[in-house]
Coordinates of C-alpha atoms in Angstrom, one line a residue:
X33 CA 53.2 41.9 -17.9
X34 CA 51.2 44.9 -19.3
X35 CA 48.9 44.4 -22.6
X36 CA 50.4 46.1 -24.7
X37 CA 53.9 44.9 -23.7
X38 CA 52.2 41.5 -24.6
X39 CA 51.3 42.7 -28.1
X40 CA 54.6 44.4 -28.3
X41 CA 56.5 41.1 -27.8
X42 CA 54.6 38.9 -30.1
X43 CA 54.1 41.0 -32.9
X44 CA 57.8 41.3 -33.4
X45 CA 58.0 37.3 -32.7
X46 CA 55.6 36.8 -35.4
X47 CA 57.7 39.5 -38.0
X48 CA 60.7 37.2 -37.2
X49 CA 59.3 33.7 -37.9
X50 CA 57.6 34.8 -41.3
X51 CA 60.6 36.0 -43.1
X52 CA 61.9 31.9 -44.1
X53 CA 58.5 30.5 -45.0
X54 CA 56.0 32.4 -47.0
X55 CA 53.2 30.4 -46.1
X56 CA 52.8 30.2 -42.3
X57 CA 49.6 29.3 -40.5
X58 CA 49.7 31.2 -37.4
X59 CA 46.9 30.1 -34.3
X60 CA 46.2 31.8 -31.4
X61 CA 45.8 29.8 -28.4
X62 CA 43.6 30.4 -25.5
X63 CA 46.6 28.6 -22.7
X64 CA 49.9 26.8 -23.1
X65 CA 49.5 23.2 -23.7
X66 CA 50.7 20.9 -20.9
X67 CA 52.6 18.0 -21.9
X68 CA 53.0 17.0 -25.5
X69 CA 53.5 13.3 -24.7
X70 CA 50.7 11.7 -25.7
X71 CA 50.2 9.5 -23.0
X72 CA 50.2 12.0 -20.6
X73 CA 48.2 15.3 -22.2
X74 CA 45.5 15.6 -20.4
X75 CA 44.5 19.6 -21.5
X76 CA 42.1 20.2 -24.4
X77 CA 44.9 22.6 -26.0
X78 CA 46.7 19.6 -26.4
X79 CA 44.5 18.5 -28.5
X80 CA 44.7 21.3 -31.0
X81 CA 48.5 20.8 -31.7
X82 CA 48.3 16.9 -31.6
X83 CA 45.8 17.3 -34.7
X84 CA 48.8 18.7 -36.9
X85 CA 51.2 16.4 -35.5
X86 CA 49.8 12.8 -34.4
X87 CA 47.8 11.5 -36.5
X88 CA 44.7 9.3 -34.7
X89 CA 43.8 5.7 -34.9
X90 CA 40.4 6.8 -35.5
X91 CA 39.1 10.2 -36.3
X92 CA 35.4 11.6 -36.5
X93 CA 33.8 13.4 -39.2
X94 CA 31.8 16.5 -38.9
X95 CA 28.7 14.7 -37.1
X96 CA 31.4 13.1 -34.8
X97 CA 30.6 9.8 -35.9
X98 CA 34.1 8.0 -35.9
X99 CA 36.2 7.2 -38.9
X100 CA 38.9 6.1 -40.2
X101 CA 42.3 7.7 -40.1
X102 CA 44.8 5.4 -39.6
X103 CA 43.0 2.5 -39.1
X104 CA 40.9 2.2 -42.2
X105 CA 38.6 -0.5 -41.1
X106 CA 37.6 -1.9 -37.5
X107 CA 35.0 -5.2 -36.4
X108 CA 34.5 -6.4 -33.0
X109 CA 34.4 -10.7 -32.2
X110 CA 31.6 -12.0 -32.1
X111 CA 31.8 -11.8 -28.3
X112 CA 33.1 -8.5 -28.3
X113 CA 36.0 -9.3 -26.2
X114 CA 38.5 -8.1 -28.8
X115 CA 39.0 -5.5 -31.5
X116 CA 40.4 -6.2 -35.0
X117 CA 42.0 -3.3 -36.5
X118 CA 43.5 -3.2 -40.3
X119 CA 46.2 -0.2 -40.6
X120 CA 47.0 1.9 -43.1
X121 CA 50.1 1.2 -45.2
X122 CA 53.0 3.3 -46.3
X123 CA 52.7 5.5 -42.9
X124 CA 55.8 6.7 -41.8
X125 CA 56.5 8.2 -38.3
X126 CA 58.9 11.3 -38.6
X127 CA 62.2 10.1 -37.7
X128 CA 61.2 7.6 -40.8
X129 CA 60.3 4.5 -39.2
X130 CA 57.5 2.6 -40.2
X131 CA 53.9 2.9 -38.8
X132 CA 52.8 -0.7 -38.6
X133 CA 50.7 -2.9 -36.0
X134 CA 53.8 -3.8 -33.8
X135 CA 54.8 -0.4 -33.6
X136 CA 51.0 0.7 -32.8
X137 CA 51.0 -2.1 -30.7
X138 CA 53.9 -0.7 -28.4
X139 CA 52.6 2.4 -28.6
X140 CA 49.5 1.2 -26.6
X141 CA 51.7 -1.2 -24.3
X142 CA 53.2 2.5 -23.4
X143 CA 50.0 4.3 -22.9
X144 CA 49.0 1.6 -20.4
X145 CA 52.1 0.9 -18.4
X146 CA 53.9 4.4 -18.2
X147 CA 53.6 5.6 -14.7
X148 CA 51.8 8.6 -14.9
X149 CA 50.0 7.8 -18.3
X150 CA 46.5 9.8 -18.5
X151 CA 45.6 7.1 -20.9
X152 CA 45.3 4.2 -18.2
X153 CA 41.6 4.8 -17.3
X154 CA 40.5 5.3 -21.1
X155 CA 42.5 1.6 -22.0
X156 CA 41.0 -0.2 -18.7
X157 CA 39.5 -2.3 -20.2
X158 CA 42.3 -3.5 -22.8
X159 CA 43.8 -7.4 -21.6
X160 CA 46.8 -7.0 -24.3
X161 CA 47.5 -6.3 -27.4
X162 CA 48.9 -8.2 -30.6
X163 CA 50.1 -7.8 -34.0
X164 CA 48.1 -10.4 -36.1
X165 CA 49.6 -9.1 -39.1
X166 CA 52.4 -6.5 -40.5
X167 CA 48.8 -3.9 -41.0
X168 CA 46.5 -5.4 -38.6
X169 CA 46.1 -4.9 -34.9
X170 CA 43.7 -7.0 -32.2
X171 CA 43.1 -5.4 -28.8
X172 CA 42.0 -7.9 -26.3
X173 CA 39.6 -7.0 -23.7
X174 CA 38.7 -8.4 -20.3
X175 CA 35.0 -7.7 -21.0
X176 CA 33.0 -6.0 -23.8
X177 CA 33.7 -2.0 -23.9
X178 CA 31.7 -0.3 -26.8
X179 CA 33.4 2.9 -25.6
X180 CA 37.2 1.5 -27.0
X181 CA 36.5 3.1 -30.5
X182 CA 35.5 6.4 -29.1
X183 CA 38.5 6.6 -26.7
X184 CA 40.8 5.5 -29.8
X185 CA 39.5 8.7 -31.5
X186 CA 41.2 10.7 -29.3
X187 CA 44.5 11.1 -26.8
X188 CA 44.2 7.4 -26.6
X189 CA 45.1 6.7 -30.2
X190 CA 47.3 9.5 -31.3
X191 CA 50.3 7.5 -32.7
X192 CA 53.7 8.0 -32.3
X193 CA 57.3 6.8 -32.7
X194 CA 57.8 4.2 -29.9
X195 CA 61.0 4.0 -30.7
X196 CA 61.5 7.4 -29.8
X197 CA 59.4 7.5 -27.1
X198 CA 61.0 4.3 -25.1
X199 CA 64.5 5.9 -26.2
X200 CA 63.6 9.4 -24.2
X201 CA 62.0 6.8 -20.9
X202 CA 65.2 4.9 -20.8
X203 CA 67.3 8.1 -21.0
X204 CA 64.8 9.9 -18.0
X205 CA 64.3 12.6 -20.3
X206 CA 60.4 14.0 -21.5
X207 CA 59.2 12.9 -24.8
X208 CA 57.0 15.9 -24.5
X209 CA 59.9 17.9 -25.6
X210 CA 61.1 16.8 -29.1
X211 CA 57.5 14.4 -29.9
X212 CA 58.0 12.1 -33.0
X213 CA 54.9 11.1 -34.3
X214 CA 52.9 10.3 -37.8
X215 CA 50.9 13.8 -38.3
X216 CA 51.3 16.1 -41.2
X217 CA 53.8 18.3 -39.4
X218 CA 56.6 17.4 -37.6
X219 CA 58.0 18.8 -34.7
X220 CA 60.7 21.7 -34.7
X221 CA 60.7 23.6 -31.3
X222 CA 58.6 25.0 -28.3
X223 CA 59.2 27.5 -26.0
X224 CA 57.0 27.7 -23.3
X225 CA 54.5 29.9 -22.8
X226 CA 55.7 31.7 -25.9
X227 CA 55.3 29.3 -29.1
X228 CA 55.0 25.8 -30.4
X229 CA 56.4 25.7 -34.4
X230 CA 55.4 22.7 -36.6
X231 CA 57.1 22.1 -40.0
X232 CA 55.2 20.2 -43.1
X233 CA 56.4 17.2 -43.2
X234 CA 56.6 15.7 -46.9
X235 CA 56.4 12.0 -47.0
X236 CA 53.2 12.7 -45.1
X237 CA 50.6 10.1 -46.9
X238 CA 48.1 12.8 -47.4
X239 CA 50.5 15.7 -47.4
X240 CA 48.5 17.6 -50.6
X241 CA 45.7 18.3 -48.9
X242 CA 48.3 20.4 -46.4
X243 CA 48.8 23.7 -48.0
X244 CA 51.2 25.6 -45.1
X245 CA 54.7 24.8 -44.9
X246 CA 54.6 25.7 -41.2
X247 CA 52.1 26.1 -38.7
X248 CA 52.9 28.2 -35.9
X249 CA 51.2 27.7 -32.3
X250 CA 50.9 30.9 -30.0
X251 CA 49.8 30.7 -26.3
X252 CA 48.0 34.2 -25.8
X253 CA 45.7 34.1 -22.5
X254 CA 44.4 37.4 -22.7
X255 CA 41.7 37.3 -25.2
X256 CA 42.2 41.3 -26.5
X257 CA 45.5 40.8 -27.5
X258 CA 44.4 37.8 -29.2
X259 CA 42.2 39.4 -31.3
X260 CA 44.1 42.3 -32.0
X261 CA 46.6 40.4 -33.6
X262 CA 44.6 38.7 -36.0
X263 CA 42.8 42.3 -36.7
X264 CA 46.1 43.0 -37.3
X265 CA 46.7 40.4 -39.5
X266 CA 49.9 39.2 -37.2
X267 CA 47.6 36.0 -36.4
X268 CA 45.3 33.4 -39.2
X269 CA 43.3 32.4 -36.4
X270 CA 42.1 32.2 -32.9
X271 CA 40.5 29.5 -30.7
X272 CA 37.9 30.1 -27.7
X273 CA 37.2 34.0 -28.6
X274 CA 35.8 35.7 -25.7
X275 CA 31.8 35.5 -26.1
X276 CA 32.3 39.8 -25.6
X277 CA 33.8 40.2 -28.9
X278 CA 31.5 38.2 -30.9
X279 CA 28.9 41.0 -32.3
X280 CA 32.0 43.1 -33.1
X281 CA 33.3 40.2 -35.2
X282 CA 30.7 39.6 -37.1
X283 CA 30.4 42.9 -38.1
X284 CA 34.0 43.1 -39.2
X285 CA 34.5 42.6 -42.8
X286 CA 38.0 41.7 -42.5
X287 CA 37.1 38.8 -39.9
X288 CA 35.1 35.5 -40.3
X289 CA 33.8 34.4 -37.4
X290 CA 32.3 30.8 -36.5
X291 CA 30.6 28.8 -33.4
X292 CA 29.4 25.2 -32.5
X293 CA 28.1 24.1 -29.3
X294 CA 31.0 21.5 -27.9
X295 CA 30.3 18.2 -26.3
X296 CA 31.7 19.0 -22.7
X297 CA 31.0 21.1 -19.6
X298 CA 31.9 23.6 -17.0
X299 CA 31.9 23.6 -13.7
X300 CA 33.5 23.7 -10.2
X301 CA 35.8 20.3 -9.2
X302 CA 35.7 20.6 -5.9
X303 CA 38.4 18.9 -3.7
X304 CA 37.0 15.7 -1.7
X305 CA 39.6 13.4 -0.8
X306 CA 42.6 14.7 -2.0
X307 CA 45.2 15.5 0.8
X308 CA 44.5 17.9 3.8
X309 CA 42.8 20.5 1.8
X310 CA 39.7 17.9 0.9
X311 CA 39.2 18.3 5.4
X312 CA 37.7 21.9 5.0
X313 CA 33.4 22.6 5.1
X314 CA 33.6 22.2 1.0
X315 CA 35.2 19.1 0.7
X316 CA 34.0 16.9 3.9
X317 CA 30.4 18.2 3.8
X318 CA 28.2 17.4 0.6
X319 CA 25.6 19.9 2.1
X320 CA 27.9 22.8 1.9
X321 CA 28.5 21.8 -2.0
X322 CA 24.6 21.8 -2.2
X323 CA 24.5 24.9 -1.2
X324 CA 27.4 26.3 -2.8
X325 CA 25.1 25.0 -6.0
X326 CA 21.8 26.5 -5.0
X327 CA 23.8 30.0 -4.5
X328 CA 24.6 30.3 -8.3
X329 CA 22.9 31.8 -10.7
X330 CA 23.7 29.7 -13.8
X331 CA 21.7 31.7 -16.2
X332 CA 22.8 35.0 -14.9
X333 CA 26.4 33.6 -15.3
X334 CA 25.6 32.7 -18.8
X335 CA 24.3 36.2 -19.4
X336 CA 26.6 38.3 -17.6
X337 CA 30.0 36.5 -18.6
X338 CA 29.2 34.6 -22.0
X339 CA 26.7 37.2 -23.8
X340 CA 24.2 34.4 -24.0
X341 CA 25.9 32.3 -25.5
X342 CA 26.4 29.4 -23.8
X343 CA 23.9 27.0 -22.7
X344 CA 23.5 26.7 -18.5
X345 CA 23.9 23.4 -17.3
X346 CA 23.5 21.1 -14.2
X347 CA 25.2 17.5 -15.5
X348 CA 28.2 16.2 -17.8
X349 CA 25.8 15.8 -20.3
X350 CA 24.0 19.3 -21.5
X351 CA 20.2 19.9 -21.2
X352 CA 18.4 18.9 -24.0
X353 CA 20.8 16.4 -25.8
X354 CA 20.3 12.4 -25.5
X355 CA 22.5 12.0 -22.3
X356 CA 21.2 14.3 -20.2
X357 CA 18.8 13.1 -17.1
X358 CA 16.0 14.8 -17.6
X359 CA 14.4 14.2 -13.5
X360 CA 17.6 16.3 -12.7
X361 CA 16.9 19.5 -14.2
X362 CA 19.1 22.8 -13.9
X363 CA 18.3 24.3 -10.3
X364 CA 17.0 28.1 -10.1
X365 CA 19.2 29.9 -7.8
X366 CA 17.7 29.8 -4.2
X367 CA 19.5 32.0 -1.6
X368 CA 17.0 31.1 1.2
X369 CA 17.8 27.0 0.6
X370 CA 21.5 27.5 0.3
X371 CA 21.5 29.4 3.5
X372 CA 19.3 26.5 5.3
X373 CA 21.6 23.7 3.4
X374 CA 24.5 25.8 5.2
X375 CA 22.6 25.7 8.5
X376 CA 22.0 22.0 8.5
X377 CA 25.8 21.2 7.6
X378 CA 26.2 22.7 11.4
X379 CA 28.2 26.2 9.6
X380 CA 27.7 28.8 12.4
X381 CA 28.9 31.6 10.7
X382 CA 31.0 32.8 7.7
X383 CA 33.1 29.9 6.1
X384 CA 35.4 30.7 2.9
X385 CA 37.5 28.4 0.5
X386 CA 40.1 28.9 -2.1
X387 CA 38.7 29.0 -5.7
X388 CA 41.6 28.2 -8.7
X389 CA 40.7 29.7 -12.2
X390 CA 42.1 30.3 -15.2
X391 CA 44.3 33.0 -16.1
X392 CA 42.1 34.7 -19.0
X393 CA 40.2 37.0 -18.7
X394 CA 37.0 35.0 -19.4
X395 CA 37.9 32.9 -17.0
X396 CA 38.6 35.4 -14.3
X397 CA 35.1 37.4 -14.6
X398 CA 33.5 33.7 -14.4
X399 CA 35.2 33.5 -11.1
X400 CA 34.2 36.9 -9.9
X401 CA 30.7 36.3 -10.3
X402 CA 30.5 33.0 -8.8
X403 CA 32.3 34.9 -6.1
X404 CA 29.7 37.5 -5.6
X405 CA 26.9 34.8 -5.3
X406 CA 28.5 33.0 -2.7
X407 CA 29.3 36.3 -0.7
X408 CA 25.5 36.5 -0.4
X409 CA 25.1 33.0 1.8
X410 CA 27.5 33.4 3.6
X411 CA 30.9 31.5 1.7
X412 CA 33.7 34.0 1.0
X413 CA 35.6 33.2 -1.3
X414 CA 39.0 33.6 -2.9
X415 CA 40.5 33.6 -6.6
X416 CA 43.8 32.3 -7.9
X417 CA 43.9 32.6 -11.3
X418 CA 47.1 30.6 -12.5
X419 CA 48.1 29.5 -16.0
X420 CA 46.0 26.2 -17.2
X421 CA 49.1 23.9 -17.1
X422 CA 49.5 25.3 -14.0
X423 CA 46.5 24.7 -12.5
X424 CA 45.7 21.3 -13.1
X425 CA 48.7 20.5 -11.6
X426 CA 48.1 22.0 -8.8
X427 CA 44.4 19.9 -8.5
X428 CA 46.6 16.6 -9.5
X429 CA 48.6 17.1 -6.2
X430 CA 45.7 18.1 -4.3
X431 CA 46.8 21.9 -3.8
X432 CA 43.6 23.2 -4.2
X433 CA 39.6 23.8 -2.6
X434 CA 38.1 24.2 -5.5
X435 CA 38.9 24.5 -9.5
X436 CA 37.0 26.4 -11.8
X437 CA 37.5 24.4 -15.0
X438 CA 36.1 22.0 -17.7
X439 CA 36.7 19.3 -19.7
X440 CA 36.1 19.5 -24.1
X441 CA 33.7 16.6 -24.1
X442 CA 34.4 13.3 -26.3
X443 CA 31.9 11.6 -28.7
X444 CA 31.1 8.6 -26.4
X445 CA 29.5 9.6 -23.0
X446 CA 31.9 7.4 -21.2
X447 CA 35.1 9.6 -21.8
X448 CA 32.4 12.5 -20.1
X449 CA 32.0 11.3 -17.1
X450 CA 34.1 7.8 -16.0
X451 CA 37.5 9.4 -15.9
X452 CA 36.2 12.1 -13.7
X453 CA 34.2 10.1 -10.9
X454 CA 35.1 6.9 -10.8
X455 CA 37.7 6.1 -8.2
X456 CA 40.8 5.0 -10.4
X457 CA 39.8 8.0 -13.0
X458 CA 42.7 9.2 -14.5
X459 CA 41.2 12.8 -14.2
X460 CA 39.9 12.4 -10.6
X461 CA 41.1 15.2 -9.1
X462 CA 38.8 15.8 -6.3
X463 CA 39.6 11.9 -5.4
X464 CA 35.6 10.7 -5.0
X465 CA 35.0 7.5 -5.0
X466 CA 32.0 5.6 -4.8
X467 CA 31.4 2.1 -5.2
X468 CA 27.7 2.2 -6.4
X469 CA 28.5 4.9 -8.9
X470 CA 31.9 2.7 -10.3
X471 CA 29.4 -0.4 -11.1
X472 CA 26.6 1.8 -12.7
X473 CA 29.7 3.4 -14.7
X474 CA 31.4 0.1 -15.4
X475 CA 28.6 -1.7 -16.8
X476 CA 27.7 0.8 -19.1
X477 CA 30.6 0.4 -20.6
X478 CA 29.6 -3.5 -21.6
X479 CA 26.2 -2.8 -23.4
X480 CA 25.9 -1.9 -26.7
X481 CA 21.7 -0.8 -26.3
X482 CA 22.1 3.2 -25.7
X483 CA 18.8 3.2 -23.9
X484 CA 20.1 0.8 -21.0
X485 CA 23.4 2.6 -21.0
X486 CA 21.3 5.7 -20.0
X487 CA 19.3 4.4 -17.2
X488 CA 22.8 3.8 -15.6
X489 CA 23.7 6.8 -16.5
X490 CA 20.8 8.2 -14.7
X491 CA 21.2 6.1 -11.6
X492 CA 24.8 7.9 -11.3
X493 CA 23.8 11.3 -12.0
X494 CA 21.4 11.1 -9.0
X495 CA 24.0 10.2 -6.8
X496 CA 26.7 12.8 -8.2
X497 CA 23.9 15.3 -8.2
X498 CA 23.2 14.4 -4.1
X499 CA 27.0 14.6 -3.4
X500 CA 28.4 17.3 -5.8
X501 CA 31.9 16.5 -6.6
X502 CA 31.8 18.2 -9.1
X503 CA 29.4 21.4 -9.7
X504 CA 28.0 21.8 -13.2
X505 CA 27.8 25.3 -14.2
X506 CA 27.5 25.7 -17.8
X507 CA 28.2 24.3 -21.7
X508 CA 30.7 26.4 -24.0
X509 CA 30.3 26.9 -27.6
X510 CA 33.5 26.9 -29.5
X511 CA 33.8 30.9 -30.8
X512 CA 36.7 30.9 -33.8
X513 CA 37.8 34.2 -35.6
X514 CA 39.7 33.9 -38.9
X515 CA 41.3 36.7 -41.0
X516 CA 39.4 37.3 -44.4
X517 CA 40.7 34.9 -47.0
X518 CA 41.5 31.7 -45.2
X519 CA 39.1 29.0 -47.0
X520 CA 37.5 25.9 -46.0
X521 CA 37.7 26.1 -42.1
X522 CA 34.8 23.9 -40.5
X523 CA 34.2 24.3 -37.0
X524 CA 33.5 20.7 -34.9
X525 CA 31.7 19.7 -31.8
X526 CA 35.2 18.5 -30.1
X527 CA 36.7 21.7 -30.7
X528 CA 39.5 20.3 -32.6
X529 CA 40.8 22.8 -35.4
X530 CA 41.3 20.6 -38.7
X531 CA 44.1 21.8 -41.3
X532 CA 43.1 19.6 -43.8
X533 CA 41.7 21.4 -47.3
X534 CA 42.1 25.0 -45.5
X535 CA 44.3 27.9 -47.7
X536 CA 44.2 31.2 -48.1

């Protein structure tokens, strides 16, 4: 479909959906959100929509230090091997049932026994849960986890209806379609690929600090037409803004730009053990991922694509913050040690892999450029951009080499890294399992001191560095543009665009 085609065909969506409600808040996405069942989102995107709709158990504030939301106050035992929550009270979901501890309760008992939950991994180590009182909730463990409050501030604790959730399972229809949940908009529709429309709800507990009767979600992959729409004033806001267009924003009086470095990473998933494709030089041969890592030039990457923006990076954990291993640092490119990595793997000539990207244009010249450096050593390889949704997936059913992608980063390091690599992860992908690195990532999970949780931490980085699989490339910063006169946006670390207090 042509640009301006594009730009043609939302503009006129967007005249059509003002004319009933005067005060629309309309956001430009970077993809089309997968699923918008809690339990199974797994896409940051996701995220972005859940924040107007499903209200967390636990939130974070700007430092991303958790808080309340709709639990208003948490203690662990005294052993640690359960969690007592105390609710909030007069919550309603929207179908008006009551929010309560045996309806959060279900909830949970969904997100770890549906089938293809995404939550699983995150809940592992919940035992059960119980309703100790009408507004209190207890979430027994099998063994201390000081990461359960962390993965309760995110996918893991949005709340929803479970009534309306077990209604659509029993019926095999996808709760993703119509969600019910507690947020400060309710559903109305989504077409895919095209819009996602959220209506203020009004017996919302908080709903005066909501000043937008509707909020309107657009999925709009090629960044120029994304920001040509809210030049045009057809769009409030965009998310992710191409790193190109920054300077140019800033010196736009009509636009208000804004950035924060986020708590995730970049990098290549590469495919190691799932299905037939995992068989190739790339997946079956950790030396031919060294290589493939010596070949590119992460600052140049940074430069080239991102403006400078970005930060180049070598672990989950970027360089410089309290997580990353500082005995691993980022590798200069070496052409010379790629090509002897190549020649001790046993590659006698040219070898080339599939590589799956995004279908932005960000994305895309990422991909390019990584291309180009491997073309150099000897690795030809070849892009298929696809739609986000799309893509991952494509990696879930082990139709791919390798995937350029990312994940948004969560405020424990856990949800960074466990999910990813260990060999029951929910987001695993590339299917890599090791047993050393599962026990150095389980029992961080059990101790409370951060600076023994980091020596584990390091002990598994070592390994992941030695077999690669995943390839670190680089950390985003969130880039946000905003029309002139929209008030009280603050940009966070998780990348989560919060409605609350924002007019204009």
């Amino acid at each position: 479909m042509k640009t301006s085609h594009i730009l043609a065909t939302l503009l006129t969506s967007a005249a059509l959906t003002s004319t009933a409600f005067a005060a629309d808040m309309r956001i430009g996405l970077n993809e089309d959100p997968d699923s918008l069942d809690p339990a199974r989102s797994r896409t940051f995107v996701s995220s972005l929509v859940y924040e107007s709709l499903c209200n967390r158990l636990v939130n974070t504030d700007e430092n991303m230090d958790p808080i309340g939301e709709l639990a208003t106050s948490w203690d662990w035992t005294d052993d640690g091997m359960a969690l007592v929550m105390q609710l909030r009270e007069g919550v309603v979901h929207h179908d008006g049932t009551a929010f309560n501890a045996e309806s959060a309760k279900r909830v949970l008992d969904r997100n770890l026994s549906l089938e293809d939950s995404r939550r699983k991994s995150e809940l592992a180590s919940v035992e059960s849960v119980e309703a100790t009182g009408e507004h209190e909730l207890t979430i027994h463990l099998t063994a201390p986890d000081v990461t359960l409050v962390a993965q309760l501030a995110h996918h893991a604790g949005r709340m929803y209806s479970p009534d309306a959730a077990e209604a659509a399972d029993e019926a095999g229809t996808n709760f993703g379609t119509a969600p019910v949940c507690t947020g400060p908009y309710s559903f109305v529709e989504r077409v895919e690929g095209d819009r996602i429309v959220l209506e203020k709800f009004a017996d919302y507990w908080e709903a005066d600090e909501y000043h937008y009767d509707r909020v309107i979600y657009l999925p709009i992959p090629d960044t120029t037409v994304r920001l040509a729409n809210v030049r045009a004033g057809d769009l409030d806001m965009i998310e992710r803004t191409a790193p190109s267009d920054a300077a140019s924003i800033q010196n736009d009086p009509n636009l208000q730009f804004f950035d924060i470095v986020n708590l995730g990473y970049q990098g290549m998933t590469i495919n190691v053990g799932n299905g037939p494709r995992a068989e190739g030089p790339l997946g079956s041969n950790k030396l031919v991922r060294q290589a493939v890592s010596y070949a590119i030039d992460r600052e140049a990457l940074n430069q080239v694509a991102f403006e400078g923006l970005y930060v180049p990076g070598n672990q989950w954990a970027a360089p410089g913050t309290a997580w990353y291993s500082e005995d691993l640092p980022v590798p200069e490119r070496n052409v010379e040690r790629a090509r002897e990595l190549l020649e001790e793997a046993g590659i006698d000539g040219r070898i080339s892999f599939e590589l799956q990207t995004g279908n932005s244009p960000v994305a895309m010249q990422a991909g390019q450029m990584v291309q180009a450096m491997l073309a150099e050593v000897g690795i030809d390889v070849q892009l298929r951009a696809t739609e986000f949704a799309t893509l991952l997936a494509q990696n879930a059913a082990g139709n791919f080499d390798a995937s350029l992608q990312g994940w948004s980063g969560r405020i424990d390091p856990d949800a960074n890294v466990h999910s990813f690599v260990s060999c029951e992860g929910a987001n695993n992908d590339e299917h890599y399992c090791n047993e050393e690195v599962d026990r150095l990532l389980n029992e961080a999970r059990t101790l409370a001191d951060p600076a023994e949780r980091k020596a584990l931490y390091d002990e598994a980085n070592a390994i992941l560095q030695d077999e690669l699989p995943l390839i670190y490339l680089y950390h985003t910063k969130y880039l946000y543009t905003l029309r002139d006169g929209i008030e009280g946006f603050v940009p966070y670390a998780d990348g989560i665009i919060r409605l609350r207090g924002i007019s204009g």
